[in-house]
Amino acid sequence: MKTDGQWHITLEAARLYERVVARHILGPWAPSLVDAARLAAGERVLDLACGTGVVARLAAQRTSPSGRVTGVDLNAGMISVARSLPAPEGAPVEWLEGSALAVPLPDAGVDIVLCQQGLQFFPDKALALREMRRVLDRGGRLALSVWSGSGIYNSTVGEALTRFAGEDTASRFLASRKVPAKEDLERLAVEAGFSDVKVRIDRMSVHLPRLDRFVLEHLAGTPVAGSIAALDAESRKNIGASVMRELQRFNDGDGVTYPEEIHLVTARI
């Protein structure tokens, strides 16, 4: 889910990413992405920009017992954490460090490419999509997701960061929400050689635990972790408190529950 400049994080940050981001922010969306790909037993799957592997592990369950899953991510910390987690039930998973712009797999080597919230980080999106097509075998399928916009929670965190940590930190945090529009997603997929390209909106109510603590844990698992750690204790406290206050209308008694949506792209070759 990262480019050379935007998503190189420490191993400790990758561990926090797994505990916080993968569990609460990305994990709830993984089933809809995998469902869209219509995985079957025995299929070969690539999870590109796999992070710590939440999608790859679900794909392994769906393609069991004779399938094969490969998780590829640019960030060594993400791959290290993915390898350290218990192996999922189902198909074997191989974890590889590598770029979406030069996927370390042979031509026509997989049946499915999955990519959850990675495309927006690739410095050459057209090349990344051509690479996805290159590794797909005849009849192969693509399922890819990006956010549909800034979103309620991220926008609120971005505003708090601008106030207490500066515009540069806020901009780097919000990089994950600088996504191609629906029309651009369709065009990129068609120009890469995909057919039957469809882009739909998926919606979900997302629950996050108590925000004054959660926000700081979330930020510690992102590329702005160093900037947040360098702030004084009062500024860090103010970031969490500000987000919690601004999202009070979504309070559910155990944190917040708010609406979120993604663009989900499906295609085939």
mmCIF file of C-alpha atoms in Angstrom:
data_model
loop_
_atom_site.group_PDB
_atom_site.id
_atom_site.type_symbol
_atom_site.label_atom_id
_atom_site.label_comp_id
_atom_site.label_asym_id
_atom_site.label_seq_id
_atom_site.Cartn_x
_atom_site.Cartn_y
_atom_site.Cartn_z
ATOM 1 C CA MET A 1 0.000 0.000 0.000
ATOM 2 C CA LYS A 2 2.895 2.406 -0.393
ATOM 3 C CA THR A 3 5.353 4.159 -2.562
ATOM 4 C CA ASP A 4 9.018 4.672 -1.845
ATOM 5 C CA GLY A 5 8.359 8.050 -0.265
ATOM 6 C CA GLN A 6 4.996 7.564 1.366
ATOM 7 C CA TRP A 7 4.835 4.176 2.998
ATOM 8 C CA HIS A 8 8.220 3.195 4.337
ATOM 9 C CA ILE A 9 7.561 2.583 8.008
ATOM 10 C CA THR A 10 9.484 0.955 10.823
ATOM 11 C CA LEU A 11 8.962 -2.617 11.935
ATOM 12 C CA GLU A 12 7.324 -1.376 15.147
ATOM 13 C CA ALA A 13 4.969 0.801 13.105
ATOM 14 C CA ALA A 14 4.120 -2.217 10.944
ATOM 15 C CA ARG A 15 3.190 -4.138 14.109
ATOM 16 C CA LEU A 16 0.896 -1.290 15.135
ATOM 17 C CA TYR A 17 -0.510 -1.217 11.609
ATOM 18 C CA GLU A 18 -1.521 -4.856 11.956
ATOM 19 C CA ARG A 19 -3.077 -4.296 15.387
ATOM 20 C CA VAL A 20 -4.909 -1.075 14.559
ATOM 21 C CA VAL A 21 -5.241 -0.302 10.837
ATOM 22 C CA ALA A 22 -5.588 -3.858 9.531
ATOM 23 C CA ARG A 23 -7.978 -4.840 12.298
ATOM 24 C CA HIS A 24 -10.264 -1.811 12.498
ATOM 25 C CA ILE A 25 -9.944 0.147 9.235
ATOM 26 C CA LEU A 26 -9.077 -2.315 6.444
ATOM 27 C CA GLY A 27 -10.078 -5.679 7.875
ATOM 28 C CA PRO A 28 -13.838 -5.070 7.780
ATOM 29 C CA TRP A 29 -13.623 -4.430 4.023
ATOM 30 C CA ALA A 30 -11.586 -7.526 3.145
ATOM 31 C CA PRO A 31 -14.556 -9.923 2.742
ATOM 32 C CA SER A 32 -16.303 -7.690 0.188
ATOM 33 C CA LEU A 33 -13.135 -7.463 -1.912
ATOM 34 C CA VAL A 34 -12.583 -11.209 -1.825
ATOM 35 C CA ASP A 35 -16.265 -11.843 -2.522
ATOM 36 C CA ALA A 36 -16.072 -9.608 -5.594
ATOM 37 C CA ALA A 37 -13.276 -11.795 -7.008
ATOM 38 C CA ARG A 38 -15.406 -14.947 -6.619
ATOM 39 C CA LEU A 39 -12.466 -17.054 -5.470
ATOM 40 C CA ALA A 40 -12.689 -20.803 -5.918
ATOM 41 C CA ALA A 41 -10.758 -23.722 -4.477
ATOM 42 C CA GLY A 42 -7.484 -24.346 -6.272
ATOM 43 C CA GLU A 43 -7.016 -20.856 -7.704
ATOM 44 C CA ARG A 44 -3.728 -18.970 -7.632
ATOM 45 C CA VAL A 45 -4.054 -15.539 -6.007
ATOM 46 C CA LEU A 46 -1.834 -12.470 -5.795
ATOM 47 C CA ASP A 47 -2.534 -9.949 -3.028
ATOM 48 C CA LEU A 48 -0.648 -6.881 -4.271
ATOM 49 C CA ALA A 49 0.343 -4.240 -1.709
ATOM 50 C CA CYS A 50 -0.657 -6.831 0.862
ATOM 51 C CA GLY A 51 0.445 -4.940 3.975
ATOM 52 C CA THR A 52 0.409 -7.348 6.877
ATOM 53 C CA GLY A 53 -1.805 -9.743 4.936
ATOM 54 C CA VAL A 54 -5.423 -9.367 6.001
ATOM 55 C CA VAL A 55 -6.709 -9.984 2.437
ATOM 56 C CA ALA A 56 -4.171 -12.709 1.635
ATOM 57 C CA ARG A 57 -5.125 -14.724 4.718
ATOM 58 C CA LEU A 58 -8.800 -14.570 3.810
ATOM 59 C CA ALA A 59 -7.990 -15.571 0.224
ATOM 60 C CA ALA A 60 -6.080 -18.581 1.555
ATOM 61 C CA GLN A 61 -9.204 -19.788 3.330
ATOM 62 C CA ARG A 62 -11.328 -19.347 0.209
ATOM 63 C CA THR A 63 -8.932 -21.191 -2.162
ATOM 64 C CA SER A 64 -8.179 -24.124 0.122
ATOM 65 C CA PRO A 65 -7.022 -26.842 -0.077
ATOM 66 C CA SER A 66 -5.198 -26.797 -3.405
ATOM 67 C CA GLY A 67 -4.879 -23.075 -4.060
ATOM 68 C CA ARG A 68 -1.842 -20.849 -3.707
ATOM 69 C CA VAL A 69 -1.636 -17.275 -2.418
ATOM 70 C CA THR A 70 1.221 -14.802 -2.788
ATOM 71 C CA GLY A 71 1.371 -11.562 -0.824
ATOM 72 C CA VAL A 72 3.631 -8.848 -2.263
ATOM 73 C CA ASP A 73 4.463 -5.570 -0.544
ATOM 74 C CA LEU A 74 7.152 -2.933 -1.015
ATOM 75 C CA ASN A 75 7.692 -2.483 2.695
ATOM 76 C CA ALA A 76 9.981 -4.932 4.461
ATOM 77 C CA GLY A 77 8.337 -4.236 7.822
ATOM 78 C CA MET A 78 4.915 -5.244 6.508
ATOM 79 C CA ILE A 79 6.267 -8.473 5.053
ATOM 80 C CA SER A 80 8.131 -9.253 8.281
ATOM 81 C CA VAL A 81 4.943 -8.885 10.318
ATOM 82 C CA ALA A 82 2.937 -10.921 7.786
ATOM 83 C CA ARG A 83 5.455 -13.758 8.040
ATOM 84 C CA SER A 84 5.403 -13.625 11.838
ATOM 85 C CA LEU A 85 1.660 -14.157 12.129
ATOM 86 C CA PRO A 86 0.191 -17.653 12.394
ATOM 87 C CA ALA A 87 -0.294 -19.288 9.017
ATOM 88 C CA PRO A 88 -3.948 -19.117 7.966
ATOM 89 C CA GLU A 89 -6.052 -22.205 7.492
ATOM 90 C CA GLY A 90 -6.290 -23.186 3.870
ATOM 91 C CA ALA A 91 -3.942 -22.621 0.963
ATOM 92 C CA PRO A 92 -0.253 -21.863 1.593
ATOM 93 C CA VAL A 93 0.799 -18.207 1.485
ATOM 94 C CA GLU A 94 4.158 -16.947 0.257
ATOM 95 C CA TRP A 95 5.200 -13.446 1.355
ATOM 96 C CA LEU A 96 7.462 -11.474 -1.006
ATOM 97 C CA GLU A 97 8.993 -8.033 -0.731
ATOM 98 C CA GLY A 98 8.539 -6.313 -4.081
ATOM 99 C CA SER A 99 7.151 -3.381 -6.054
ATOM 100 C CA ALA A 100 3.801 -3.131 -7.785
ATOM 101 C CA LEU A 101 5.714 -1.609 -10.697
ATOM 102 C CA ALA A 102 7.786 -4.777 -11.154
ATOM 103 C CA VAL A 103 5.788 -7.601 -9.577
ATOM 104 C CA PRO A 104 8.171 -10.478 -8.718
ATOM 105 C CA LEU A 105 6.023 -13.119 -10.440
ATOM 106 C CA PRO A 106 6.148 -14.646 -13.943
ATOM 107 C CA ASP A 107 3.778 -13.835 -16.764
ATOM 108 C CA ALA A 108 0.382 -15.554 -16.494
ATOM 109 C CA GLY A 109 1.283 -16.938 -13.080
ATOM 110 C CA VAL A 110 -1.955 -16.272 -11.171
ATOM 111 C CA ASP A 111 -5.700 -16.521 -11.669
ATOM 112 C CA ILE A 112 -6.721 -13.607 -9.424
ATOM 113 C CA VAL A 113 -5.156 -10.260 -8.476
ATOM 114 C CA LEU A 114 -6.471 -8.570 -5.356
ATOM 115 C CA CYS A 115 -5.378 -5.077 -4.328
ATOM 116 C CA GLN A 116 -6.925 -3.401 -1.290
ATOM 117 C CA GLN A 117 -6.237 0.316 -0.919
ATOM 118 C CA GLY A 118 -2.910 0.190 -2.753
ATOM 119 C CA LEU A 119 -3.429 1.807 -6.147
ATOM 120 C CA GLN A 120 -3.448 5.364 -4.813
ATOM 121 C CA PHE A 121 0.112 4.919 -3.539
ATOM 122 C CA PHE A 122 1.672 3.613 -6.741
ATOM 123 C CA PRO A 123 3.729 6.357 -8.439
ATOM 124 C CA ASP A 124 2.836 4.975 -11.889
ATOM 125 C CA LYS A 125 -0.707 3.636 -11.691
ATOM 126 C CA ALA A 126 -0.868 2.738 -15.381
ATOM 127 C CA LEU A 127 2.273 0.622 -15.097
ATOM 128 C CA ALA A 128 0.992 -1.049 -11.929
ATOM 129 C CA LEU A 129 -2.218 -2.067 -13.704
ATOM 130 C CA ARG A 130 -0.247 -3.379 -16.665
ATOM 131 C CA GLU A 131 1.772 -5.463 -14.215
ATOM 132 C CA MET A 132 -1.438 -6.815 -12.704
ATOM 133 C CA ARG A 133 -2.591 -7.828 -16.156
ATOM 134 C CA ARG A 134 0.800 -9.327 -17.047
ATOM 135 C CA VAL A 135 0.769 -11.783 -14.149
ATOM 136 C CA LEU A 136 -2.818 -12.895 -14.802
ATOM 137 C CA ASP A 137 -3.413 -16.082 -16.737
ATOM 138 C CA ARG A 138 -5.998 -16.289 -19.509
ATOM 139 C CA GLY A 139 -9.441 -15.684 -18.042
ATOM 140 C CA GLY A 140 -7.903 -14.124 -14.931
ATOM 141 C CA ARG A 141 -9.789 -11.667 -12.749
ATOM 142 C CA LEU A 142 -8.989 -8.443 -10.909
ATOM 143 C CA ALA A 143 -10.653 -7.035 -7.785
ATOM 144 C CA LEU A 144 -9.281 -3.741 -6.544
ATOM 145 C CA SER A 145 -10.503 -1.181 -4.030
ATOM 146 C CA VAL A 146 -9.749 2.445 -3.199
ATOM 147 C CA TRP A 147 -11.558 4.862 -0.935
ATOM 148 C CA SER A 148 -14.198 6.990 -2.638
ATOM 149 C CA GLY A 149 -12.991 10.159 -0.916
ATOM 150 C CA SER A 150 -11.511 11.617 2.254
ATOM 151 C CA GLY A 151 -14.129 10.121 4.542
ATOM 152 C CA ILE A 152 -15.477 11.386 7.837
ATOM 153 C CA TYR A 153 -12.846 9.983 10.175
ATOM 154 C CA ASN A 154 -9.762 10.704 8.064
ATOM 155 C CA SER A 155 -10.903 14.242 7.288
ATOM 156 C CA THR A 156 -11.356 14.912 10.983
ATOM 157 C CA VAL A 157 -7.939 13.480 11.842
ATOM 158 C CA GLY A 158 -6.424 15.550 9.037
ATOM 159 C CA GLU A 159 -7.947 18.727 10.466
ATOM 160 C CA ALA A 160 -6.577 17.922 13.916
ATOM 161 C CA LEU A 161 -3.124 17.232 12.480
ATOM 162 C CA THR A 162 -3.138 20.515 10.590
ATOM 163 C CA ARG A 163 -3.907 22.335 13.830
ATOM 164 C CA PHE A 164 -1.534 20.529 16.184
ATOM 165 C CA ALA A 165 1.171 18.978 13.966
ATOM 166 C CA GLY A 166 1.281 21.094 10.814
ATOM 167 C CA GLU A 167 0.032 20.927 7.228
ATOM 168 C CA ASP A 168 2.869 18.685 6.004
ATOM 169 C CA THR A 169 2.045 15.975 8.545
ATOM 170 C CA ALA A 170 -1.657 16.252 7.724
ATOM 171 C CA SER A 171 -0.970 15.983 3.987
ATOM 172 C CA ARG A 172 1.180 12.878 4.415
ATOM 173 C CA PHE A 173 -1.474 11.244 6.574
ATOM 174 C CA LEU A 174 -4.204 12.017 4.027
ATOM 175 C CA ALA A 175 -2.190 10.555 1.110
ATOM 176 C CA SER A 176 -4.198 7.329 1.382
ATOM 177 C CA ARG A 177 -7.336 9.288 0.464
ATOM 178 C CA LYS A 178 -5.956 10.979 -2.645
ATOM 179 C CA VAL A 179 -7.575 8.468 -4.945
ATOM 180 C CA PRO A 180 -8.442 8.294 -8.655
ATOM 181 C CA ALA A 181 -12.014 9.192 -9.552
ATOM 182 C CA LYS A 182 -14.397 6.535 -10.877
ATOM 183 C CA GLU A 183 -13.820 7.588 -14.486
ATOM 184 C CA ASP A 184 -10.042 7.435 -14.043
ATOM 185 C CA LEU A 185 -10.264 3.966 -12.512
ATOM 186 C CA GLU A 186 -12.263 2.740 -15.497
ATOM 187 C CA ARG A 187 -9.871 4.355 -17.975
ATOM 188 C CA LEU A 188 -6.740 3.016 -16.300
ATOM 189 C CA ALA A 189 -8.112 -0.535 -16.260
ATOM 190 C CA VAL A 190 -9.225 -0.432 -19.905
ATOM 191 C CA GLU A 191 -5.948 1.096 -21.084
ATOM 192 C CA ALA A 192 -4.059 -1.646 -19.221
ATOM 193 C CA GLY A 193 -5.875 -4.240 -21.329
ATOM 194 C CA PHE A 194 -8.661 -5.328 -18.990
ATOM 195 C CA SER A 195 -12.196 -6.037 -20.206
ATOM 196 C CA ASP A 196 -15.592 -6.182 -18.507
ATOM 197 C CA VAL A 197 -14.455 -3.332 -16.241
ATOM 198 C CA LYS A 198 -16.987 -2.379 -13.573
ATOM 199 C CA VAL A 199 -16.665 0.186 -10.767
ATOM 200 C CA ARG A 200 -19.210 0.197 -7.985
ATOM 201 C CA ILE A 201 -19.589 1.900 -4.623
ATOM 202 C CA ASP A 202 -19.638 -0.277 -1.512
ATOM 203 C CA ARG A 203 -20.823 1.217 1.775
ATOM 204 C CA MET A 204 -20.347 0.114 5.356
ATOM 205 C CA SER A 205 -20.817 1.389 8.898
ATOM 206 C CA VAL A 206 -17.374 1.303 10.522
ATOM 207 C CA HIS A 207 -16.856 1.001 14.267
ATOM 208 C CA LEU A 208 -13.751 2.402 15.971
ATOM 209 C CA PRO A 209 -12.996 2.178 19.692
ATOM 210 C CA ARG A 210 -12.604 5.174 22.005
ATOM 211 C CA LEU A 211 -11.028 7.791 19.759
ATOM 212 C CA ASP A 212 -8.771 9.729 22.114
ATOM 213 C CA ARG A 213 -6.638 6.594 22.439
ATOM 214 C CA PHE A 214 -7.316 4.995 19.071
ATOM 215 C CA VAL A 215 -6.265 7.987 16.964
ATOM 216 C CA LEU A 216 -2.768 8.110 18.456
ATOM 217 C CA GLU A 217 -2.321 4.352 18.063
ATOM 218 C CA HIS A 218 -3.497 4.648 14.465
ATOM 219 C CA LEU A 219 -1.050 7.463 13.699
ATOM 220 C CA ALA A 220 1.792 5.463 15.256
ATOM 221 C CA GLY A 221 1.214 2.790 12.605
ATOM 222 C CA THR A 222 1.523 5.183 9.649
ATOM 223 C CA PRO A 223 4.369 7.093 7.949
ATOM 224 C CA VAL A 224 3.684 10.139 10.145
ATOM 225 C CA ALA A 225 4.566 8.184 13.293
ATOM 226 C CA GLY A 226 7.904 9.980 13.703
ATOM 227 C CA SER A 227 6.308 13.407 13.368
ATOM 228 C CA ILE A 228 3.692 12.570 15.990
ATOM 229 C CA ALA A 229 6.286 11.116 18.375
ATOM 230 C CA ALA A 230 8.289 14.358 18.090
ATOM 231 C CA LEU A 231 5.366 16.452 19.360
ATOM 232 C CA ASP A 232 5.033 17.399 23.001
ATOM 233 C CA ALA A 233 2.632 15.376 25.112
ATOM 234 C CA GLU A 234 0.029 18.137 25.191
ATOM 235 C CA SER A 235 -0.148 18.372 21.395
ATOM 236 C CA ARG A 236 -0.528 14.609 21.054
ATOM 237 C CA LYS A 237 -3.288 14.626 23.659
ATOM 238 C CA ASN A 238 -5.031 17.465 21.823
ATOM 239 C CA ILE A 239 -5.055 15.536 18.545
ATOM 240 C CA GLY A 240 -6.946 12.610 20.053
ATOM 241 C CA ALA A 241 -9.263 14.806 22.098
ATOM 242 C CA SER A 242 -10.095 17.010 19.108
ATOM 243 C CA VAL A 243 -11.066 14.042 16.900
ATOM 244 C CA MET A 244 -13.132 12.518 19.687
ATOM 245 C CA ARG A 245 -14.972 15.811 20.232
ATOM 246 C CA GLU A 246 -15.642 16.449 16.529
ATOM 247 C CA LEU A 247 -17.037 12.942 15.989
ATOM 248 C CA GLN A 248 -19.152 12.895 19.140
ATOM 249 C CA ARG A 249 -22.306 12.731 17.002
ATOM 250 C CA PHE A 250 -21.299 9.213 15.972
ATOM 251 C CA ASN A 251 -20.790 8.009 19.551
ATOM 252 C CA ASP A 252 -22.218 4.536 20.042
ATOM 253 C CA GLY A 253 -21.353 4.122 23.723
ATOM 254 C CA ASP A 254 -18.203 2.133 22.967
ATOM 255 C CA GLY A 255 -16.432 4.425 20.518
ATOM 256 C CA VAL A 256 -17.963 5.633 17.247
ATOM 257 C CA THR A 257 -19.790 4.098 14.318
ATOM 258 C CA TYR A 258 -19.820 6.151 11.126
ATOM 259 C CA PRO A 259 -20.586 5.609 7.413
ATOM 260 C CA GLU A 260 -17.717 4.910 4.998
ATOM 261 C CA GLU A 261 -17.531 3.957 1.335
ATOM 262 C CA ILE A 262 -15.105 2.628 -1.254
ATOM 263 C CA HIS A 263 -14.864 2.241 -5.002
ATOM 264 C CA LEU A 264 -14.570 -1.432 -5.892
ATOM 265 C CA VAL A 265 -13.193 -2.275 -9.340
ATOM 266 C CA THR A 266 -13.673 -5.665 -10.975
ATOM 267 C CA ALA A 267 -12.319 -6.701 -14.381
ATOM 268 C CA ARG A 268 -11.036 -9.679 -16.345
ATOM 269 C CA ILE A 269 -8.704 -10.473 -19.225
#
